Amino acid sequence: MWMNGGWGWMPSGWIFPLIFLVLMVVFMVLLMRGGMDGRPMCGGSHKTLGSAETPRETLDRRYAQGEITREEYQQMRNELES
């Protein structure tokens, strides 16, 4: 009598798999969204541990961004090269 009649599946029989499925979909969306915009999800750097910016690269970047003048750039470059 209880096999085919009564309540059938109890709510707890389908609610936990449903919650798990929703959490997996949300996780996948967040994972894909974090990877598609080019930024790491943790807010870190794309550079690896062994690829720190050299002083010359820092100088070039600062000059390209307009932080220093041409004269300052040339003076600092000469100091780095000597």
Short mmCIF file of C-alpha atoms in Angstrom, two decimals:
data_model
loop_
_atom_site.label_atom_id
_atom_site.label_comp_id
_atom_site.label_asym_id
_atom_site.label_seq_id
_atom_site.Cartn_x
_atom_site.Cartn_y
_atom_site.Cartn_z
CA MET A 1 0.00 0.00 0.00
CA TRP A 2 2.82 2.46 0.79
CA MET A 3 4.77 1.54 -2.32
CA ASN A 4 2.55 3.21 -4.93
CA GLY A 5 0.33 5.44 -2.89
CA GLY A 6 0.78 8.14 -0.34
CA TRP A 7 3.21 11.01 -0.75
CA GLY A 8 5.56 9.51 -3.32
CA TRP A 9 8.95 11.22 -3.08
CA MET A 10 9.31 13.32 -0.01
CA PRO A 11 10.51 16.91 -0.51
CA SER A 12 13.85 16.02 1.03
CA GLY A 13 14.31 13.45 -1.72
CA TRP A 14 14.59 16.09 -4.45
CA ILE A 15 15.42 19.34 -2.67
CA PHE A 16 19.08 18.51 -1.93
CA PRO A 17 19.95 17.42 -5.48
CA LEU A 18 18.20 20.56 -6.75
CA ILE A 19 20.23 22.79 -4.40
CA PHE A 20 23.41 21.01 -5.46
CA LEU A 21 22.60 21.52 -9.14
CA VAL A 22 21.88 25.24 -8.63
CA LEU A 23 25.14 25.70 -6.71
CA MET A 24 27.10 23.95 -9.46
CA VAL A 25 25.55 26.18 -12.15
CA VAL A 26 26.31 29.32 -10.11
CA PHE A 27 29.89 28.15 -9.58
CA MET A 28 30.38 27.50 -13.29
CA VAL A 29 28.98 30.91 -14.22
CA LEU A 30 31.27 32.66 -11.74
CA LEU A 31 34.24 30.65 -12.95
CA MET A 32 33.58 31.48 -16.59
CA ARG A 33 32.81 35.12 -15.86
CA GLY A 34 36.04 35.58 -13.94
CA GLY A 35 38.08 34.05 -16.73
CA MET A 36 36.51 35.92 -19.64
CA ASP A 37 37.27 39.49 -18.59
CA GLY A 38 41.01 38.90 -18.51
CA ARG A 39 41.41 39.49 -14.80
CA PRO A 40 42.23 36.78 -12.31
CA MET A 41 39.40 36.08 -9.86
CA CYS A 42 41.60 36.46 -6.80
CA GLY A 43 42.76 39.94 -7.76
CA GLY A 44 46.38 38.90 -8.16
CA SER A 45 48.78 39.51 -10.99
CA HIS A 46 49.08 37.60 -14.25
CA LYS A 47 52.84 37.58 -13.85
CA THR A 48 54.50 34.49 -12.54
CA LEU A 49 56.79 34.56 -9.54
CA GLY A 50 59.97 34.65 -11.63
CA SER A 51 58.91 37.44 -14.01
CA ALA A 52 59.17 40.60 -11.91
CA GLU A 53 59.48 43.88 -13.80
CA THR A 54 63.08 44.96 -14.34
CA PRO A 55 64.19 48.52 -13.50
CA ARG A 56 64.47 49.29 -17.23
CA GLU A 57 60.92 48.05 -17.83
CA THR A 58 59.69 50.18 -14.94
CA LEU A 59 61.46 53.21 -16.38
CA ASP A 60 60.04 52.55 -19.86
CA ARG A 61 56.53 52.13 -18.46
CA ARG A 62 56.73 55.34 -16.43
CA TYR A 63 57.93 57.29 -19.48
CA ALA A 64 55.22 55.78 -21.69
CA GLN A 65 52.56 56.72 -19.14
CA GLY A 66 53.85 60.30 -18.97
CA GLU A 67 54.96 60.11 -15.34
CA ILE A 68 58.44 61.42 -16.17
CA THR A 69 59.78 63.82 -18.80
CA ARG A 70 62.08 62.91 -21.67
CA GLU A 71 65.05 64.47 -19.88
CA GLU A 72 64.36 62.55 -16.67
CA TYR A 73 63.95 59.35 -18.70
CA GLN A 74 67.27 59.80 -20.50
CA GLN A 75 69.11 60.68 -17.29
CA MET A 76 67.73 57.66 -15.40
CA ARG A 77 68.39 55.33 -18.37
CA ASN A 78 72.02 56.51 -18.53
CA GLU A 79 72.39 55.88 -14.79
CA LEU A 80 70.95 52.38 -15.15
CA GLU A 81 73.23 51.51 -18.05
CA SER A 82 76.39 52.70 -16.29
#
